[in-house]
Amino acid sequence: MGSDSLYIENAASGEEVHVQQPFGVGIHGWFRIVGVSNGNICFKFSREQDDTRLLVWNPTTQCSREIFDPHRDHGRSYFPVYGFGHVPNSDAYTIIHICKRDIADAYIFFSRYCSRRSTWFHCVDCLPGVEKIDPNSVFNNGHAYWITGTGDSYATPKSVLCYSVEDESFSEVSIPVGAIYTVHNLLTHKEKVALLAHTYNEFGYVAAIWHLNEDAGGNRILEQYCRFASRSIRENLILFVDDNLLLLVNNSKERELLVNYRYIELVLTEYDIEHGTRNLLVRRAWRYPETPHPITVRSTLKYFAGMFPV
């Protein structure tokens, strides 16, 4: 996708809207989405090199707020993760930043931004046993969640790390042995935080959804909601809509025509868990590096409303 390209898809009308970013990054810059909550989008972006910043933008009202990125105080040698979401029963939102100098280090640098005060709160905290924190995050009902990893290359999931905005405290929920597959993602499913685990074994591609629940004693546990045969769903998972998954895959391909060229392809598909079928929603490709001029566009959108409001 081009450095200044941003598209909003509306499932209800099938309309695709190309909007100008609220920031200009140019050819030397980049941006990524930290999170989406309550109609607002939080970006991390850079116009050049390590000049990173955060920005919260509402595409409907076109209002935006640029926010200092606390990771600039630490540099490249630290491993950052973020979280973004709205505080329940208020119009405030919060941004969470965590970084570690070394994966094995128990101490983390923690920062939380409050939109009401327009300030960052900083502290150093100790999370014994927490090694790698996956950058994939979910914000639900005033809590931010990440997956922690351990083992060789820290690829084995260990727990779901939770931060409560109200209590200003961390807690962990162990991932059961039965939920340790090959690839794991955190999503929201049926208004609950869900762990989606998928792998390939002698039975083919298999996936399972685990819900974060409370037991009789009020302790949070992961319980299996369902298990299903899947084709490969190793793409970047975006979200559940009803019981279906929306998946995004980014491909770089080469094609021989009159002139050889490379192109980047983004494919958004809907995966029906019950029937094991896929439905192409959007396919878009750009010549590389002459983005963002599209080569092909195909859209049969049904469910994308609500992810980004138009």
mmCIF file of C-alpha atoms in Angstrom:
data_model
loop_
_atom_site.group_PDB
_atom_site.id
_atom_site.type_symbol
_atom_site.label_atom_id
_atom_site.label_comp_id
_atom_site.label_asym_id
_atom_site.label_seq_id
_atom_site.Cartn_x
_atom_site.Cartn_y
_atom_site.Cartn_z
ATOM 1 C CA MET A 1 0.000 0.000 0.000
ATOM 2 C CA GLY A 2 1.246 3.438 -0.821
ATOM 3 C CA SER A 3 2.639 5.581 1.936
ATOM 4 C CA ASP A 4 -0.297 7.986 1.690
ATOM 5 C CA SER A 5 -3.037 5.434 0.901
ATOM 6 C CA LEU A 6 -5.877 4.682 3.262
ATOM 7 C CA TYR A 7 -9.120 2.968 2.238
ATOM 8 C CA ILE A 8 -12.336 2.593 4.206
ATOM 9 C CA GLU A 9 -14.723 -0.208 3.256
ATOM 10 C CA ASN A 10 -18.445 -0.074 4.059
ATOM 11 C CA ALA A 11 -20.199 -3.439 3.988
ATOM 12 C CA ALA A 12 -23.718 -2.051 4.008
ATOM 13 C CA SER A 13 -23.314 -0.135 0.734
ATOM 14 C CA GLY A 14 -20.274 -1.873 -0.745
ATOM 15 C CA GLU A 15 -18.717 1.569 -1.045
ATOM 16 C CA GLU A 16 -14.961 1.964 -1.001
ATOM 17 C CA VAL A 17 -13.705 5.376 0.039
ATOM 18 C CA HIS A 18 -10.145 6.547 -0.494
ATOM 19 C CA VAL A 19 -9.306 9.066 2.216
ATOM 20 C CA GLN A 20 -6.276 11.214 2.755
ATOM 21 C CA GLN A 21 -4.317 10.407 5.852
ATOM 22 C CA PRO A 22 -4.402 12.979 8.647
ATOM 23 C CA PHE A 23 -0.619 13.002 8.402
ATOM 24 C CA GLY A 24 1.762 13.051 5.454
ATOM 25 C CA VAL A 25 4.580 10.531 5.697
ATOM 26 C CA GLY A 26 6.013 10.875 2.193
ATOM 27 C CA ILE A 27 8.172 8.311 0.405
ATOM 28 C CA HIS A 28 10.579 7.893 3.317
ATOM 29 C CA GLY A 29 7.927 7.401 5.975
ATOM 30 C CA TRP A 30 5.628 4.641 7.124
ATOM 31 C CA PHE A 31 2.603 4.059 9.327
ATOM 32 C CA ARG A 32 0.709 1.229 11.003
ATOM 33 C CA ILE A 33 -2.558 0.952 12.875
ATOM 34 C CA VAL A 34 -2.152 0.425 16.628
ATOM 35 C CA GLY A 35 -5.851 -0.146 17.274
ATOM 36 C CA VAL A 36 -9.436 0.763 16.426
ATOM 37 C CA SER A 37 -11.991 1.608 19.119
ATOM 38 C CA ASN A 38 -15.312 3.426 19.271
ATOM 39 C CA GLY A 39 -14.898 4.970 15.815
ATOM 40 C CA ASN A 40 -11.346 6.206 16.408
ATOM 41 C CA ILE A 41 -8.166 4.869 14.821
ATOM 42 C CA CYS A 42 -4.803 5.056 16.574
ATOM 43 C CA PHE A 43 -1.756 5.196 14.284
ATOM 44 C CA LYS A 44 1.954 4.978 14.856
ATOM 45 C CA PHE A 45 3.791 6.757 12.056
ATOM 46 C CA SER A 46 7.111 8.199 11.052
ATOM 47 C CA ARG A 47 7.990 10.781 8.440
ATOM 48 C CA GLU A 48 11.621 9.721 8.449
ATOM 49 C CA GLN A 49 13.846 7.233 10.284
ATOM 50 C CA ASP A 50 13.144 7.066 14.036
ATOM 51 C CA ASP A 51 10.963 10.160 14.260
ATOM 52 C CA THR A 52 7.950 8.131 15.419
ATOM 53 C CA ARG A 53 4.701 9.627 16.664
ATOM 54 C CA LEU A 54 1.210 8.522 17.603
ATOM 55 C CA LEU A 55 -2.024 9.958 16.267
ATOM 56 C CA VAL A 56 -5.671 9.311 17.124
ATOM 57 C CA TRP A 57 -8.048 10.133 14.275
ATOM 58 C CA ASN A 58 -11.797 9.918 13.740
ATOM 59 C CA PRO A 59 -12.527 9.460 10.018
ATOM 60 C CA THR A 60 -16.127 10.619 10.443
ATOM 61 C CA THR A 61 -15.450 13.937 12.151
ATOM 62 C CA GLN A 62 -11.946 14.310 10.655
ATOM 63 C CA CYS A 63 -10.741 15.344 14.125
ATOM 64 C CA SER A 64 -7.278 14.170 15.114
ATOM 65 C CA ARG A 65 -4.756 14.520 17.913
ATOM 66 C CA GLU A 66 -1.025 13.975 17.518
ATOM 67 C CA ILE A 67 0.593 12.419 20.585
ATOM 68 C CA PHE A 68 4.218 11.980 21.607
ATOM 69 C CA ASP A 69 5.482 8.407 21.254
ATOM 70 C CA PRO A 70 7.224 7.434 24.537
ATOM 71 C CA HIS A 71 9.272 4.827 22.712
ATOM 72 C CA ARG A 72 11.418 7.665 21.339
ATOM 73 C CA ASP A 73 12.932 7.904 24.836
ATOM 74 C CA HIS A 74 14.219 4.326 24.603
ATOM 75 C CA GLY A 75 15.428 3.698 21.055
ATOM 76 C CA ARG A 76 15.810 0.692 18.815
ATOM 77 C CA SER A 77 17.368 -1.605 21.422
ATOM 78 C CA TYR A 78 14.017 -1.895 23.232
ATOM 79 C CA PHE A 79 11.086 -4.086 22.189
ATOM 80 C CA PRO A 80 7.815 -2.080 22.159
ATOM 81 C CA VAL A 81 4.171 -3.178 22.237
ATOM 82 C CA TYR A 82 1.060 -1.000 22.316
ATOM 83 C CA GLY A 83 -2.592 -1.131 23.214
ATOM 84 C CA PHE A 84 -5.430 1.278 22.403
ATOM 85 C CA GLY A 85 -9.040 1.477 23.521
ATOM 86 C CA HIS A 86 -11.819 3.485 25.114
ATOM 87 C CA VAL A 87 -12.438 3.544 28.836
ATOM 88 C CA PRO A 88 -15.905 2.139 29.672
ATOM 89 C CA ASN A 89 -18.631 4.589 30.718
ATOM 90 C CA SER A 90 -16.668 7.609 29.508
ATOM 91 C CA ASP A 91 -15.634 9.409 26.356
ATOM 92 C CA ALA A 92 -11.942 9.000 27.203
ATOM 93 C CA TYR A 93 -9.492 6.710 25.476
ATOM 94 C CA THR A 94 -6.141 5.354 26.592
ATOM 95 C CA ILE A 95 -2.928 4.318 24.839
ATOM 96 C CA ILE A 96 -0.631 1.793 26.497
ATOM 97 C CA HIS A 97 3.063 1.445 25.704
ATOM 98 C CA ILE A 98 5.295 -1.317 27.070
ATOM 99 C CA CYS A 99 8.935 -1.941 26.230
ATOM 100 C CA LYS A 100 11.790 -4.120 27.466
ATOM 101 C CA ARG A 101 15.513 -3.756 26.935
ATOM 102 C CA ASP A 102 15.915 -7.533 26.740
ATOM 103 C CA ILE A 103 13.314 -10.232 26.222
ATOM 104 C CA ALA A 104 14.485 -12.142 29.286
ATOM 105 C CA ASP A 105 14.454 -9.026 31.484
ATOM 106 C CA ALA A 106 11.696 -9.100 34.115
ATOM 107 C CA TYR A 107 11.517 -5.306 34.286
ATOM 108 C CA ILE A 108 9.423 -3.347 31.812
ATOM 109 C CA PHE A 109 9.042 0.337 31.056
ATOM 110 C CA PHE A 110 5.341 1.095 31.134
ATOM 111 C CA SER A 111 3.557 4.227 29.912
ATOM 112 C CA ARG A 112 -0.160 5.008 29.701
ATOM 113 C CA TYR A 113 -1.720 7.994 27.989
ATOM 114 C CA CYS A 114 -5.059 9.428 29.160
ATOM 115 C CA SER A 115 -6.959 11.588 26.678
ATOM 116 C CA ARG A 116 -8.749 13.488 29.450
ATOM 117 C CA ARG A 117 -5.494 14.743 30.932
ATOM 118 C CA SER A 118 -3.527 14.718 27.664
ATOM 119 C CA THR A 119 -0.547 13.384 29.581
ATOM 120 C CA TRP A 120 1.516 10.213 29.868
ATOM 121 C CA PHE A 121 1.896 8.290 33.117
ATOM 122 C CA HIS A 122 5.270 6.491 33.351
ATOM 123 C CA CYS A 123 6.606 3.802 35.659
ATOM 124 C CA VAL A 124 8.962 0.836 35.834
ATOM 125 C CA ASP A 125 7.239 -2.414 36.708
ATOM 126 C CA CYS A 126 8.370 -5.961 37.376
ATOM 127 C CA LEU A 127 6.640 -8.832 35.609
ATOM 128 C CA PRO A 128 8.492 -11.990 36.728
ATOM 129 C CA GLY A 129 8.189 -14.836 34.277
ATOM 130 C CA VAL A 130 6.989 -12.612 31.416
ATOM 131 C CA GLU A 131 9.468 -12.932 28.560
ATOM 132 C CA LYS A 132 8.386 -12.030 25.046
ATOM 133 C CA ILE A 133 5.162 -10.009 24.657
ATOM 134 C CA ASP A 134 3.493 -10.379 21.267
ATOM 135 C CA PRO A 135 2.585 -7.048 19.614
ATOM 136 C CA ASN A 136 -0.905 -8.316 18.697
ATOM 137 C CA SER A 137 -3.248 -6.763 21.277
ATOM 138 C CA VAL A 138 -6.947 -6.685 22.102
ATOM 139 C CA PHE A 139 -8.720 -4.033 24.163
ATOM 140 C CA ASN A 140 -12.013 -5.091 25.728
ATOM 141 C CA ASN A 141 -14.091 -3.596 28.535
ATOM 142 C CA GLY A 142 -11.297 -1.482 29.983
ATOM 143 C CA HIS A 143 -8.615 -4.167 29.758
ATOM 144 C CA ALA A 144 -5.721 -4.620 27.329
ATOM 145 C CA TYR A 145 -4.520 -8.119 26.456
ATOM 146 C CA TRP A 146 -1.384 -9.575 24.860
ATOM 147 C CA ILE A 147 0.034 -13.088 24.370
ATOM 148 C CA THR A 148 3.346 -13.885 26.069
ATOM 149 C CA GLY A 149 5.815 -16.413 24.696
ATOM 150 C CA THR A 150 8.516 -18.699 26.040
ATOM 151 C CA GLY A 151 10.730 -21.592 24.917
ATOM 152 C CA ASP A 152 13.011 -21.727 21.888
ATOM 153 C CA SER A 153 12.810 -18.425 20.022
ATOM 154 C CA TYR A 154 9.997 -17.585 22.467
ATOM 155 C CA ALA A 155 7.562 -19.125 19.987
ATOM 156 C CA THR A 156 5.603 -21.209 22.527
ATOM 157 C CA PRO A 157 2.631 -19.287 23.959
ATOM 158 C CA LYS A 158 2.674 -19.177 27.745
ATOM 159 C CA SER A 159 -0.065 -16.849 28.962
ATOM 160 C CA VAL A 160 -2.449 -14.026 28.206
ATOM 161 C CA LEU A 161 -1.138 -10.862 29.846
ATOM 162 C CA CYS A 162 -3.847 -8.458 30.999
ATOM 163 C CA TYR A 163 -3.680 -4.836 32.100
ATOM 164 C CA SER A 164 -6.646 -3.273 33.910
ATOM 165 C CA VAL A 165 -7.023 0.463 33.294
ATOM 166 C CA GLU A 166 -9.237 0.886 36.358
ATOM 167 C CA ASP A 167 -6.990 -1.024 38.770
ATOM 168 C CA GLU A 168 -3.745 0.000 37.039
ATOM 169 C CA SER A 169 -2.436 -3.533 37.495
ATOM 170 C CA PHE A 170 -1.214 -6.531 35.494
ATOM 171 C CA SER A 171 -2.363 -10.140 35.722
ATOM 172 C CA GLU A 172 -1.791 -13.334 33.765
ATOM 173 C CA VAL A 173 -3.977 -16.186 32.563
ATOM 174 C CA SER A 174 -2.113 -19.395 31.720
ATOM 175 C CA ILE A 175 -2.704 -20.862 28.286
ATOM 176 C CA PRO A 176 -3.767 -24.539 28.660
ATOM 177 C CA VAL A 177 -1.623 -27.226 27.082
ATOM 178 C CA GLY A 178 -4.533 -28.145 24.828
ATOM 179 C CA ALA A 179 -4.538 -24.632 23.380
ATOM 180 C CA ILE A 180 -0.856 -24.626 22.418
ATOM 181 C CA TYR A 181 -0.920 -24.984 18.657
ATOM 182 C CA THR A 182 1.396 -23.515 16.015
ATOM 183 C CA VAL A 183 -0.026 -20.019 15.509
ATOM 184 C CA HIS A 184 -2.062 -17.950 17.981
ATOM 185 C CA ASN A 185 -4.031 -14.716 17.758
ATOM 186 C CA LEU A 186 -6.115 -12.666 20.182
ATOM 187 C CA LEU A 187 -9.502 -11.432 18.974
ATOM 188 C CA THR A 188 -12.922 -10.601 20.348
ATOM 189 C CA HIS A 189 -15.645 -13.171 19.736
ATOM 190 C CA LYS A 190 -19.205 -12.962 21.066
ATOM 191 C CA GLU A 191 -18.182 -9.948 23.181
ATOM 192 C CA LYS A 192 -15.429 -11.945 24.882
ATOM 193 C CA VAL A 193 -11.666 -11.991 24.539
ATOM 194 C CA ALA A 194 -10.834 -15.062 22.472
ATOM 195 C CA LEU A 195 -7.668 -16.979 21.700
ATOM 196 C CA LEU A 196 -7.687 -18.442 18.199
ATOM 197 C CA ALA A 197 -5.171 -21.259 17.866
ATOM 198 C CA HIS A 198 -4.486 -23.082 14.622
ATOM 199 C CA THR A 199 -2.059 -25.711 13.397
ATOM 200 C CA TYR A 200 -1.476 -28.438 10.820
ATOM 201 C CA ASN A 201 -1.376 -32.075 11.890
ATOM 202 C CA GLU A 202 -2.228 -35.545 10.571
ATOM 203 C CA PHE A 203 -5.878 -34.493 10.311
ATOM 204 C CA GLY A 204 -5.094 -31.443 8.194
ATOM 205 C CA TYR A 205 -5.578 -27.812 9.230
ATOM 206 C CA VAL A 206 -7.224 -27.589 12.647
ATOM 207 C CA ALA A 207 -8.252 -24.512 14.639
ATOM 208 C CA ALA A 208 -9.844 -23.892 18.024
ATOM 209 C CA ILE A 209 -11.426 -20.890 19.733
ATOM 210 C CA TRP A 210 -10.840 -20.426 23.473
ATOM 211 C CA HIS A 211 -12.872 -17.893 25.451
ATOM 212 C CA LEU A 212 -11.560 -15.992 28.450
ATOM 213 C CA ASN A 213 -14.087 -16.770 31.196
ATOM 214 C CA GLU A 214 -14.347 -16.797 34.989
ATOM 215 C CA ASP A 215 -14.665 -19.971 37.020
ATOM 216 C CA ALA A 216 -16.867 -20.424 40.128
ATOM 217 C CA GLY A 217 -14.196 -18.839 42.294
ATOM 218 C CA GLY A 218 -13.916 -15.719 40.138
ATOM 219 C CA ASN A 219 -10.576 -16.754 38.633
ATOM 220 C CA ARG A 220 -10.103 -16.084 34.945
ATOM 221 C CA ILE A 221 -9.451 -19.129 32.791
ATOM 222 C CA LEU A 222 -9.371 -20.039 29.116
ATOM 223 C CA GLU A 223 -12.099 -22.502 28.094
ATOM 224 C CA GLN A 224 -12.465 -24.077 24.684
ATOM 225 C CA TYR A 225 -15.519 -22.763 22.866
ATOM 226 C CA CYS A 226 -15.249 -24.803 19.682
ATOM 227 C CA ARG A 227 -12.813 -26.722 17.496
ATOM 228 C CA PHE A 228 -13.112 -26.902 13.743
ATOM 229 C CA ALA A 229 -11.356 -28.124 10.645
ATOM 230 C CA SER A 230 -9.976 -25.267 8.655
ATOM 231 C CA ARG A 231 -8.103 -24.669 5.534
ATOM 232 C CA SER A 232 -4.972 -22.701 6.201
ATOM 233 C CA ILE A 233 -5.991 -19.553 8.062
ATOM 234 C CA ARG A 234 -2.460 -18.419 8.723
ATOM 235 C CA GLU A 235 -3.139 -14.991 7.297
ATOM 236 C CA ASN A 236 -3.343 -11.881 9.458
ATOM 237 C CA LEU A 237 -6.621 -12.221 11.305
ATOM 238 C CA ILE A 238 -8.580 -9.006 11.617
ATOM 239 C CA LEU A 239 -11.779 -9.752 13.512
ATOM 240 C CA PHE A 240 -14.826 -11.927 13.913
ATOM 241 C CA VAL A 241 -18.116 -10.848 12.353
ATOM 242 C CA ASP A 242 -20.864 -13.068 13.731
ATOM 243 C CA ASP A 243 -19.182 -16.487 13.584
ATOM 244 C CA ASN A 244 -17.099 -15.730 10.516
ATOM 245 C CA LEU A 245 -13.492 -14.586 10.369
ATOM 246 C CA LEU A 246 -12.181 -11.763 8.231
ATOM 247 C CA LEU A 247 -8.667 -12.524 7.013
ATOM 248 C CA LEU A 248 -6.066 -10.339 5.337
ATOM 249 C CA VAL A 249 -3.050 -11.622 3.430
ATOM 250 C CA ASN A 250 -0.255 -9.531 1.936
ATOM 251 C CA ASN A 251 1.567 -11.075 -1.035
ATOM 252 C CA SER A 252 4.488 -9.918 -3.149
ATOM 253 C CA LYS A 253 4.387 -11.521 -6.580
ATOM 254 C CA GLU A 254 6.117 -11.425 -9.929
ATOM 255 C CA ARG A 255 4.276 -11.547 -13.216
ATOM 256 C CA GLU A 256 5.625 -11.755 -16.764
ATOM 257 C CA LEU A 257 3.812 -9.647 -19.317
ATOM 258 C CA LEU A 258 5.405 -7.558 -22.041
ATOM 259 C CA VAL A 259 7.570 -6.134 -19.303
ATOM 260 C CA ASN A 260 8.499 -7.974 -16.148
ATOM 261 C CA TYR A 261 7.356 -6.293 -12.943
ATOM 262 C CA ARG A 262 6.636 -7.051 -9.317
ATOM 263 C CA TYR A 263 3.436 -6.158 -7.543
ATOM 264 C CA ILE A 264 1.999 -6.183 -4.053
ATOM 265 C CA GLU A 265 -1.366 -7.851 -3.547
ATOM 266 C CA LEU A 266 -3.751 -7.470 -0.607
ATOM 267 C CA VAL A 267 -6.576 -9.993 -0.347
ATOM 268 C CA LEU A 268 -9.391 -9.665 2.182
ATOM 269 C CA THR A 269 -11.490 -12.804 2.607
ATOM 270 C CA GLU A 270 -14.307 -14.009 4.820
ATOM 271 C CA TYR A 271 -13.956 -17.498 6.315
ATOM 272 C CA ASP A 272 -17.141 -19.396 7.238
ATOM 273 C CA ILE A 273 -16.215 -21.570 10.226
ATOM 274 C CA GLU A 274 -19.324 -23.763 10.073
ATOM 275 C CA HIS A 275 -19.046 -24.685 6.395
ATOM 276 C CA GLY A 276 -15.292 -24.257 5.909
ATOM 277 C CA THR A 277 -15.749 -21.986 2.904
ATOM 278 C CA ARG A 278 -14.193 -18.705 1.848
ATOM 279 C CA ASN A 279 -15.674 -15.652 0.208
ATOM 280 C CA LEU A 280 -13.491 -13.082 -1.504
ATOM 281 C CA LEU A 281 -14.348 -9.610 -0.246
ATOM 282 C CA VAL A 282 -11.637 -7.392 -1.697
ATOM 283 C CA ARG A 283 -8.615 -7.985 -3.888
ATOM 284 C CA ARG A 284 -6.315 -5.092 -4.637
ATOM 285 C CA ALA A 285 -2.860 -5.042 -6.183
ATOM 286 C CA TRP A 286 -0.292 -2.360 -6.842
ATOM 287 C CA ARG A 287 2.780 -2.303 -8.995
ATOM 288 C CA TYR A 288 5.929 -2.177 -6.954
ATOM 289 C CA PRO A 289 7.130 0.378 -6.062
ATOM 290 C CA GLU A 290 4.842 2.678 -8.042
ATOM 291 C CA THR A 291 2.052 2.587 -5.510
ATOM 292 C CA PRO A 292 -0.800 3.300 -4.999
ATOM 293 C CA HIS A 293 -2.109 2.908 -8.584
ATOM 294 C CA PRO A 294 -4.363 -0.178 -8.558
ATOM 295 C CA ILE A 295 -4.011 -2.998 -11.055
ATOM 296 C CA THR A 296 -7.174 -4.859 -10.068
ATOM 297 C CA VAL A 297 -10.083 -4.229 -7.749
ATOM 298 C CA ARG A 298 -12.826 -6.672 -6.841
ATOM 299 C CA SER A 299 -15.346 -6.121 -4.091
ATOM 300 C CA THR A 300 -18.275 -8.252 -2.903
ATOM 301 C CA LEU A 301 -18.408 -6.855 0.611
ATOM 302 C CA LYS A 302 -21.033 -8.119 3.031
ATOM 303 C CA TYR A 303 -19.787 -7.659 6.569
ATOM 304 C CA PHE A 304 -17.095 -5.015 6.776
ATOM 305 C CA ALA A 305 -19.281 -2.286 8.275
ATOM 306 C CA GLY A 306 -18.341 -1.336 11.783
ATOM 307 C CA MET A 307 -14.622 -1.876 11.570
ATOM 308 C CA PHE A 308 -14.048 1.634 10.301
ATOM 309 C CA PRO A 309 -17.046 3.976 10.361
ATOM 310 C CA VAL A 310 -17.718 6.011 7.237
#
